[in-house]
XYZ file of C-alpha atoms in Angstrom:
616
model
C -142.073 -130.007 111.182
C -140.729 -131.506 107.984
C -138.151 -128.710 107.624
C -136.438 -129.656 110.929
C -133.360 -131.867 110.996
C -133.813 -135.436 112.186
C -130.646 -135.298 114.305
C -128.896 -131.946 114.937
C -125.127 -131.726 115.197
C -123.116 -132.340 118.349
C -123.695 -128.904 119.853
C -126.016 -125.897 119.901
C -125.261 -122.180 120.193
C -126.216 -120.927 123.685
C -125.415 -117.236 123.221
C -128.706 -115.680 122.169
C -127.037 -112.548 120.773
C -124.995 -114.682 118.397
C -128.145 -116.535 117.326
C -129.945 -113.228 116.583
C -126.990 -111.890 114.650
C -126.723 -115.027 112.524
C -130.444 -114.919 111.774
C -130.327 -111.235 110.791
C -127.526 -112.033 108.380
C -129.801 -114.323 106.355
C -131.402 -112.182 103.649
C -134.120 -114.562 102.493
C -137.123 -114.433 104.818
C -138.074 -118.087 104.449
C -134.501 -119.251 104.938
C -134.203 -117.035 108.033
C -137.360 -118.535 109.546
C -136.096 -122.048 108.893
C -132.697 -121.262 110.496
C -134.376 -120.002 113.663
C -136.760 -122.937 113.814
C -133.897 -125.425 113.451
C -132.031 -123.680 116.286
C -135.053 -123.922 118.609
C -135.488 -127.605 117.695
C -131.813 -128.196 118.544
C -132.315 -126.595 121.968
C -134.916 -129.257 122.702
C -132.924 -132.112 121.135
C -129.829 -131.348 123.245
C -131.807 -130.823 126.488
C -130.626 -127.264 127.119
C -131.654 -126.098 130.600
C -134.941 -124.273 130.990
C -133.533 -120.814 131.932
C -131.439 -120.661 128.771
C -134.403 -121.798 126.704
C -136.559 -119.052 128.243
C -133.927 -116.411 127.412
C -133.874 -117.555 123.784
C -137.663 -117.638 123.660
C -138.013 -114.034 124.856
C -135.164 -112.635 122.768
C -136.179 -114.308 119.487
C -139.811 -113.316 119.946
C -138.796 -109.723 120.737
C -136.763 -109.554 117.517
C -139.823 -110.958 115.673
C -137.802 -113.876 114.428
C -140.325 -116.471 115.670
C -143.657 -116.431 117.488
C -143.698 -117.825 121.021
C -146.227 -120.514 120.033
C -144.043 -121.650 117.135
C -141.016 -121.619 119.466
C -142.780 -123.910 121.925
C -143.835 -126.368 119.216
C -140.349 -126.596 117.687
C -138.727 -127.006 121.124
C -141.212 -129.730 122.130
C -140.580 -131.583 118.854
C -136.852 -131.619 119.578
C -137.386 -132.920 123.116
C -139.810 -135.642 121.951
C -137.600 -136.834 119.113
C -134.550 -136.976 121.362
C -136.396 -139.146 123.858
C -137.658 -141.472 121.135
C -134.183 -141.741 119.642
C -132.784 -142.685 123.031
C -135.311 -145.497 123.360
C -134.827 -146.727 119.813
C -131.109 -147.260 120.352
C -132.000 -150.037 122.784
C -134.713 -151.568 120.598
C -133.989 -154.926 119.067
C -134.097 -154.932 115.316
C -136.860 -156.769 113.434
C -136.193 -160.468 113.240
C -134.910 -161.710 109.842
C -137.445 -163.192 107.437
C -136.273 -166.761 108.097
C -137.018 -166.315 111.779
C -140.689 -165.700 111.148
C -142.794 -168.736 112.001
C -144.563 -168.741 108.649
C -141.813 -167.253 106.519
C -143.768 -164.141 105.622
C -141.729 -161.032 104.770
C -141.757 -158.444 107.556
C -142.504 -154.773 107.022
C -141.881 -152.080 109.621
C -144.957 -149.807 109.742
C -143.988 -147.829 112.853
C -145.221 -144.269 112.300
C -146.892 -142.881 109.199
C -143.793 -141.752 107.223
C -141.952 -145.026 107.831
C -145.021 -147.081 106.968
C -145.620 -145.202 103.711
C -141.986 -145.562 102.624
C -141.659 -149.239 103.546
C -145.009 -150.290 102.078
C -144.241 -148.437 98.843
C -140.868 -150.168 98.602
C -142.383 -153.597 99.264
C -145.140 -153.141 96.724
C -142.781 -151.883 94.037
C -140.402 -154.783 94.742
C -143.058 -157.334 93.772
C -143.623 -158.739 97.266
C -147.327 -159.253 96.497
C -147.917 -161.871 93.799
C -151.428 -160.911 92.667
C -150.909 -157.166 92.331
C -150.345 -155.453 88.988
C -150.533 -151.919 87.625
C -152.928 -150.608 84.993
C -152.840 -146.984 83.919
C -150.790 -145.982 86.953
C -153.232 -147.640 89.368
C -152.431 -150.750 91.369
C -154.970 -153.498 90.661
C -155.592 -156.878 92.228
C -156.311 -160.035 90.225
C -158.522 -162.402 92.195
C -161.274 -164.965 91.983
C -164.870 -164.026 92.776
C -167.111 -166.503 94.578
C -170.823 -167.050 94.221
C -171.380 -166.246 90.555
C -175.105 -165.997 89.806
C -174.854 -166.268 86.027
C -177.141 -168.797 84.363
C -176.110 -168.004 80.793
C -174.458 -170.482 78.463
C -171.111 -168.742 78.764
C -169.410 -169.022 82.133
C -167.865 -165.818 83.467
C -164.135 -165.327 83.375
C -162.621 -167.150 86.363
C -160.602 -164.094 87.409
C -161.317 -160.377 87.607
C -159.134 -157.348 88.220
C -160.147 -154.399 90.349
C -158.365 -151.293 91.650
C -156.684 -152.045 94.966
C -158.463 -150.259 97.815
C -157.135 -149.527 101.286
C -159.272 -152.270 102.952
C -158.203 -154.808 100.317
C -154.563 -153.796 100.826
C -154.931 -154.309 104.593
C -156.348 -157.789 103.970
C -153.387 -158.685 101.742
C -150.908 -157.376 104.304
C -152.467 -159.485 107.063
C -152.283 -162.697 105.018
C -149.063 -162.281 103.056
C -146.719 -160.274 105.331
C -145.804 -159.646 108.938
C -146.482 -155.905 109.299
C -145.351 -154.672 112.702
C -144.738 -151.509 114.697
C -142.497 -150.758 117.676
C -144.302 -149.979 120.918
C -143.291 -149.306 124.525
C -144.512 -151.892 127.018
C -145.468 -151.035 130.638
C -141.884 -151.713 131.736
C -140.564 -149.103 129.329
C -139.030 -151.614 126.899
C -139.451 -151.325 123.134
C -141.131 -154.356 121.582
C -142.785 -155.322 118.282
C -146.450 -156.005 117.693
C -148.281 -156.993 114.521
C -150.128 -153.972 113.204
C -152.582 -153.083 110.420
C -151.809 -149.564 109.135
C -154.659 -147.059 109.047
C -156.613 -146.578 105.813
C -155.151 -143.088 105.379
C -151.631 -144.581 105.274
C -152.596 -147.290 102.795
C -154.424 -144.723 100.658
C -151.302 -142.551 100.642
C -149.247 -145.492 99.365
C -151.757 -146.304 96.626
C -151.925 -142.675 95.491
C -148.567 -143.111 93.771
C -148.871 -143.350 89.979
C -145.422 -144.612 88.965
C -144.703 -148.263 89.774
C -141.699 -149.355 87.694
C -141.288 -152.609 89.631
C -144.924 -153.748 89.397
C -145.949 -155.850 86.405
C -148.256 -153.996 83.977
C -151.638 -155.645 83.340
C -153.294 -154.933 80.000
C -156.230 -157.254 80.523
C -157.547 -160.702 81.405
C -158.389 -163.118 78.590
C -160.327 -166.364 78.831
C -159.085 -167.791 75.544
C -155.662 -168.164 73.948
C -154.808 -165.110 71.854
C -152.210 -164.244 69.257
C -149.200 -162.356 70.566
C -147.764 -159.541 68.424
C -145.109 -161.970 67.126
C -147.799 -164.359 65.853
C -147.366 -167.018 68.527
C -150.323 -168.254 70.551
C -150.511 -167.361 74.231
C -151.576 -170.739 75.665
C -149.896 -170.959 79.084
C -152.263 -169.961 81.924
C -151.096 -167.083 84.087
C -149.430 -163.754 83.453
C -147.687 -163.248 80.114
C -144.936 -160.586 80.311
C -144.695 -160.291 76.519
C -148.251 -158.980 76.198
C -149.147 -157.853 79.721
C -152.176 -160.147 79.526
C -153.314 -162.627 82.157
C -154.625 -165.838 80.596
C -157.367 -167.356 82.777
C -158.850 -170.209 80.691
C -162.628 -170.468 80.686
C -162.223 -174.133 79.734
C -159.019 -176.220 79.697
C -157.622 -176.797 76.219
C -155.068 -179.220 74.814
C -152.122 -177.426 73.172
C -152.760 -176.047 69.705
C -149.840 -176.834 67.345
C -148.005 -173.947 65.683
C -148.406 -175.679 62.331
C -151.548 -177.817 62.331
C -151.618 -180.765 59.965
C -153.828 -180.678 56.893
C -156.049 -183.303 58.553
C -156.498 -181.076 61.614
C -157.345 -178.068 59.458
C -159.858 -180.014 57.394
C -161.488 -181.386 60.541
C -161.629 -177.887 62.061
C -163.344 -176.463 58.963
C -165.839 -179.318 58.988
C -166.577 -178.723 62.668
C -167.134 -174.955 62.250
C -169.346 -175.584 59.220
C -171.477 -177.959 61.280
C -171.900 -175.324 64.004
C -172.754 -172.467 61.607
C -174.673 -174.437 59.004
C -178.243 -173.953 60.239
C -178.247 -170.189 60.791
C -180.498 -168.499 58.195
C -177.848 -166.202 56.720
C -179.239 -163.605 54.318
C -176.154 -163.855 52.091
C -172.658 -165.412 52.118
C -171.345 -162.056 53.367
C -173.232 -162.472 56.644
C -171.673 -165.856 57.357
C -168.182 -164.622 56.411
C -168.663 -161.511 58.539
C -169.684 -163.630 61.519
C -166.618 -165.867 61.265
C -164.507 -162.688 61.232
C -166.275 -161.537 64.412
C -165.856 -164.967 65.998
C -162.079 -164.804 65.580
C -161.596 -161.085 66.365
C -160.812 -161.386 70.113
C -158.026 -163.855 69.262
C -156.529 -161.537 66.639
C -156.791 -158.280 68.547
C -153.505 -158.401 70.545
C -151.733 -159.463 67.337
C -153.207 -156.640 65.260
C -153.306 -153.948 67.981
C -156.111 -152.249 66.112
C -159.717 -151.173 66.486
C -162.646 -153.493 65.791
C -165.867 -152.212 64.201
C -169.232 -152.170 65.921
C -171.058 -155.477 65.427
C -174.753 -155.409 64.548
C -176.577 -158.762 64.609
C -180.041 -158.181 63.187
C -182.865 -160.353 61.870
C -186.216 -159.995 60.191
C -188.110 -161.650 63.044
C -187.697 -163.020 66.542
C -186.229 -166.503 67.166
C -183.949 -166.236 64.144
C -180.777 -166.969 66.142
C -179.144 -163.539 66.546
C -178.797 -163.872 70.343
C -177.333 -167.328 69.816
C -174.646 -165.796 67.614
C -173.686 -163.563 70.533
C -173.834 -166.459 73.005
C -171.410 -168.425 70.872
C -168.835 -165.624 71.000
C -169.445 -165.272 74.732
C -169.052 -169.011 75.314
C -165.472 -168.782 74.048
C -164.313 -165.447 75.428
C -166.881 -164.218 77.957
C -169.465 -161.486 77.508
C -171.470 -158.818 79.254
C -175.115 -158.611 78.251
C -176.695 -155.279 79.145
C -179.938 -153.399 78.406
C -179.787 -150.680 75.774
C -179.204 -147.416 77.690
C -181.057 -145.106 75.316
C -179.785 -141.517 75.517
C -176.147 -140.480 75.225
C -175.800 -139.553 78.911
C -176.983 -142.978 80.033
C -174.800 -144.548 77.350
C -171.689 -142.861 78.778
C -172.456 -144.280 82.233
C -173.064 -147.746 80.787
C -169.809 -147.706 78.818
C -167.724 -146.725 81.841
C -169.369 -149.414 83.981
C -168.816 -152.056 81.287
C -165.131 -151.211 80.876
C -164.512 -151.879 84.558
C -165.127 -155.576 83.919
C -162.797 -157.826 81.882
C -165.178 -159.518 79.419
C -164.070 -158.820 75.822
C -167.616 -158.818 74.342
C -170.099 -156.181 75.492
C -173.549 -156.647 73.985
C -176.795 -154.718 74.152
C -179.216 -157.530 73.439
C -182.674 -157.501 71.861
C -183.235 -153.766 71.695
C -186.585 -152.527 70.401
C -187.520 -153.567 66.867
C -186.678 -150.987 64.239
C -184.395 -148.982 66.553
C -182.055 -146.620 64.768
C -178.514 -146.958 66.141
C -177.400 -143.334 66.025
C -175.235 -141.815 68.730
C -172.303 -139.419 68.719
C -171.079 -141.066 71.945
C -171.210 -144.545 70.402
C -169.545 -143.359 67.194
C -166.738 -141.841 69.270
C -166.411 -144.959 71.418
C -165.976 -147.298 68.453
C -163.078 -145.239 67.065
C -161.320 -144.470 70.390
C -158.372 -146.644 71.546
C -158.956 -145.321 75.071
C -162.103 -144.240 76.873
C -162.108 -141.645 79.616
C -165.070 -140.238 81.510
C -166.061 -138.734 84.839
C -167.260 -141.097 87.552
C -170.923 -140.578 88.427
C -171.311 -138.429 91.545
C -167.601 -137.604 91.680
C -165.131 -135.132 90.262
C -162.738 -137.991 89.457
C -162.245 -139.416 85.987
C -161.389 -142.938 84.896
C -159.497 -144.026 81.804
C -159.670 -147.508 80.303
C -158.210 -149.172 77.240
C -161.014 -149.662 74.728
C -160.006 -153.178 73.709
C -163.504 -154.657 73.543
C -165.886 -155.925 70.892
C -169.093 -153.858 71.120
C -172.276 -155.388 69.761
C -176.027 -154.957 69.555
C -178.814 -157.344 68.581
C -182.364 -156.642 67.500
C -184.883 -157.073 64.707
C -184.832 -154.821 61.645
C -182.272 -152.480 63.172
C -181.281 -149.340 61.320
C -178.117 -147.248 61.394
C -177.797 -143.482 61.510
C -175.160 -140.778 61.628
C -171.646 -142.162 61.232
C -172.513 -145.654 62.469
C -172.967 -147.219 59.016
C -169.265 -146.735 58.220
C -168.255 -147.999 61.685
C -170.300 -151.214 61.746
C -170.074 -154.779 60.485
C -173.537 -156.247 60.032
C -174.610 -159.882 60.277
C -178.171 -160.472 59.038
C -180.476 -163.461 59.543
C -183.764 -164.170 57.777
C -185.555 -167.504 58.368
C -188.081 -166.504 55.687
C -190.901 -168.321 57.436
C -193.557 -167.716 60.070
C -192.880 -168.919 63.606
C -189.238 -169.957 63.167
C -189.179 -171.017 66.823
C -191.463 -173.931 65.865
C -188.835 -175.610 63.690
C -188.257 -179.191 64.978
C -184.875 -180.229 66.347
C -184.595 -182.738 63.523
C -184.190 -179.803 61.127
C -180.783 -178.887 62.615
C -177.372 -180.534 62.384
C -176.916 -179.680 66.078
C -180.346 -179.933 67.757
C -180.793 -177.225 70.419
C -177.529 -175.404 69.860
C -178.256 -173.226 72.912
C -178.123 -176.255 75.230
C -175.193 -177.685 73.274
C -173.119 -174.623 74.176
C -173.679 -175.145 77.899
C -171.589 -178.336 77.866
C -167.922 -177.596 78.545
C -166.596 -180.273 76.139
C -168.537 -178.679 73.280
C -167.213 -175.214 74.091
C -163.738 -176.726 74.334
C -164.089 -178.296 70.874
C -165.447 -175.060 69.372
C -162.581 -173.033 70.784
C -159.855 -175.536 69.891
C -160.967 -175.920 66.276
C -161.184 -172.157 65.834
C -157.633 -171.812 67.195
C -156.436 -174.491 64.773
C -157.737 -172.348 61.892
C -155.979 -169.294 63.346
C -152.689 -171.173 63.712
C -152.974 -172.460 60.129
C -153.584 -168.899 58.865
C -150.504 -167.627 60.728
C -148.407 -170.547 59.462
C -149.431 -169.585 55.913
C -147.997 -166.095 56.460
C -151.184 -164.468 57.776
C -152.365 -163.368 54.303
C -154.399 -160.158 54.051
C -157.017 -158.830 51.666
C -157.307 -155.296 50.304
C -160.462 -154.285 52.156
C -160.727 -150.647 53.249
C -162.917 -149.681 56.204
C -162.000 -146.273 57.608
C -160.089 -146.711 60.903
C -160.764 -150.445 60.797
C -158.839 -151.283 57.635
C -156.059 -153.254 59.436
C -158.724 -155.401 61.084
C -160.724 -155.784 57.845
C -157.656 -156.820 55.850
C -156.552 -159.387 58.433
C -160.029 -160.760 59.167
C -160.781 -160.810 55.442
C -157.542 -162.678 54.850
C -158.455 -165.222 57.535
C -161.938 -166.052 56.223
C -160.759 -166.030 52.598
C -157.847 -168.330 53.469
C -160.355 -170.813 54.830
C -162.614 -170.705 51.778
C -165.451 -168.352 52.772
C -166.504 -165.749 50.219
C -168.355 -162.476 50.457
C -166.600 -160.833 53.420
C -167.955 -157.247 53.764
C -169.843 -157.613 50.480
C -173.014 -156.372 52.200
C -171.655 -152.839 52.704
C -174.196 -151.454 50.216
C -177.008 -153.032 52.225
C -175.472 -151.623 55.405
C -175.477 -148.162 53.862
C -179.158 -148.628 53.051
C -179.790 -149.166 56.765
C -178.899 -145.485 57.275
C -182.309 -143.853 56.729
C -180.988 -140.348 57.267
C -178.233 -140.745 54.676
C -180.771 -142.082 52.184
C -183.033 -139.099 52.865
C -180.153 -136.666 52.359
C -179.286 -138.341 49.087
C -182.892 -137.951 47.926
C -182.937 -134.328 49.106
C -179.737 -133.399 47.283
C -180.870 -135.288 44.173
C -184.110 -133.306 44.064
C -182.184 -130.076 44.692
C -179.906 -130.830 41.763
C -182.345 -132.250 39.235
C -185.866 -131.044 39.989
C -185.930 -127.763 41.856
C -184.364 -125.548 39.228
C -182.312 -123.764 41.864
C -179.499 -121.440 40.827
C -176.540 -123.585 39.784
C -174.202 -120.844 41.000
C -175.625 -121.112 44.500
C -178.618 -120.058 46.526
C -178.839 -118.178 49.826
C -180.231 -119.715 52.987
C -183.200 -117.335 52.819
C -184.093 -118.314 49.243
C -183.681 -122.002 50.044
C -185.845 -121.632 53.150
C -188.619 -120.042 51.043
C -188.812 -123.173 48.882
C -189.699 -125.256 51.941
C -193.126 -123.634 52.251
C -195.950 -125.462 50.538
C -197.570 -124.208 47.373
C -200.968 -122.473 47.601
C -202.621 -125.735 46.560
C -200.885 -127.536 49.487
C -198.392 -129.464 47.387
C -194.832 -130.015 48.563
C -192.199 -128.944 46.058
C -189.641 -131.176 47.804
C -191.919 -134.214 47.721
C -191.156 -135.129 51.361
C -187.380 -135.355 50.929
C -186.401 -132.618 53.412
C -184.207 -134.366 56.042
C -185.363 -134.465 59.640
C -182.315 -132.560 60.889
C -183.381 -129.563 58.765
C -186.770 -129.364 60.455
C -188.201 -128.771 63.919
C -190.974 -131.299 63.895
C -193.689 -129.872 61.682
C -191.980 -126.491 61.492
C -189.015 -125.253 59.483
C -186.156 -123.257 60.989
C -185.346 -119.644 60.178
C -182.973 -118.881 57.316
C -180.116 -118.258 59.757
C -180.722 -121.524 61.596
C -181.063 -123.389 58.289
C -177.628 -122.129 57.269
C -176.115 -123.423 60.511
C -177.610 -126.867 59.981
C -176.522 -127.058 56.343
C -172.971 -126.207 57.374
C -172.704 -129.542 59.212
C -173.167 -131.435 55.915
C -170.826 -129.476 53.649
C -168.362 -131.748 51.858
C -170.042 -134.998 52.918
C -171.006 -137.223 50.021
C -174.434 -138.805 49.951
C -174.335 -141.217 47.039
C -173.210 -139.173 44.009
C -174.182 -135.820 45.593
C -172.304 -133.414 47.829
C -173.268 -130.050 49.322
C -170.879 -127.141 48.746
C -170.745 -123.681 50.311
C -169.252 -120.567 48.688
C -169.071 -116.948 49.801
C -170.074 -114.227 47.328
C -167.066 -111.927 46.936
C -168.928 -108.593 47.156
C -171.841 -109.196 49.496
C -170.030 -111.838 51.613
C -173.280 -113.834 51.572
C -172.965 -117.620 51.815
C -174.275 -119.491 48.794
C -175.250 -123.162 48.767
C -175.016 -125.508 45.789
C -174.973 -129.239 44.985
C -172.325 -131.048 42.977
C -172.465 -134.525 41.489
C -169.902 -137.064 40.403
C -170.082 -140.021 38.115
C -170.473 -143.380 39.900
C -167.235 -145.310 40.338
C -167.243 -148.319 37.995
């Protein structure tokens, strides 16, 4: 009966003819129905005698102004509310907060509407210390007991999770005095502590706008650079960034301007840690240092980070150890490679629900080609949204993570080559796992990382180098890397500032990891230089005819036809071939590009290949 007044005026019209006439004068049908319903409610509120009520009931029903059942419900509501109001006037008010034995704030949760309003007000007023808001959803920051991890990197000490109705009830019981008014056997109104029903708590949490609740952008286990270039080093919530700093290991303060002695010592320490990895080239070591510092720089840069591929020529080269080192500082998730795109979408959504900044698919099958439209979209998306499995609901998360994969002799496909930073290892020897500990500056680096003092030293020295780079004006380089250019220029400036050369110099080798791109380049090269096809363009049907083998069984294309232009051992029809070619128009493969023109008279599409001179 939400349309009924809470407390009608001092009187009520008792002449039924007058009531009918007033109702008939209201032109709008909905307004007329509301007027009649309010009148009936007032009859109950004011306790009008039964005979008068019956007269009104019969007359209003006869005039088809209200059904008798609706009349009875409105009248009963007025009677009930009047009785409750009479009792409430004698009810003592809730005791002030200072009168509570434990000093907890009190919240009146008598009745569903009151409970929803009061709980919403309390939550938005910041009554609950560990509640924040992320993407319009209230979340709780809390510790989790009984971690089962045995990896070198400890988990983050705190996690955030959407606040559920049961969790809200638990918080209310421990942090507030939630009460309702009840009538005791003697008819007196008293208070009793009360846990609101889940449906009431769910209604409160369904609100999306919480201006008084602190926004949470994430939990970090290491100090990070704020947008103004200062280091976030104080544990707890940081209002400037919306981040919650929960240190994985305690750290002494890092100076804003480290001394030259501190910087030199930090470089020497990092060199000792990285010295024994079998880097293929200086670029791989420089690239890794850029990856190692990326989680610290990300809030400062507010930019995307490329996909990290750690690959090696053989097992036991140290690629998983590279990932463990990043995880030991910041925290990581290590998950199995999901395979298909549908499984990948589920894995991504599940991973984003946890706070760890590094998400790694470790030791995937040797020679795997990393090629996925879902993964390519993920790497370039600031936010990730997807439907929850088995539900019609969707979730949206900030994509502020470092995504990585490790494996031997990995290859890249599709758009991944231009979205990835690759770190390569090659021990160039059989059985690298048999190398004695005496061959390393840090024997058994894996065990070394499990000691908290070592992780503390690694993290502190890395932060010293970051602070020194910022103090020098945070110099940048001119590297270009699609959507990742701001990251590449800052990370390149950091590693160059500290004397490492070769950052991103292995991009040509990364491009060579894209087998499909190499095959397309060979295909277009043969089209242009060997096939003698019409330079003005060729139709899909004529091009398709060249795919068939010669009578002697020879292949005019010499095996260069790309896989995405075939169906296994069979070739598509001319129409289907045209559709597949269309997806590659305008994309350069080396010095070659496919063009499509339309013949002005026949309107037939013609295909041709252009070339350009290599850039010096």
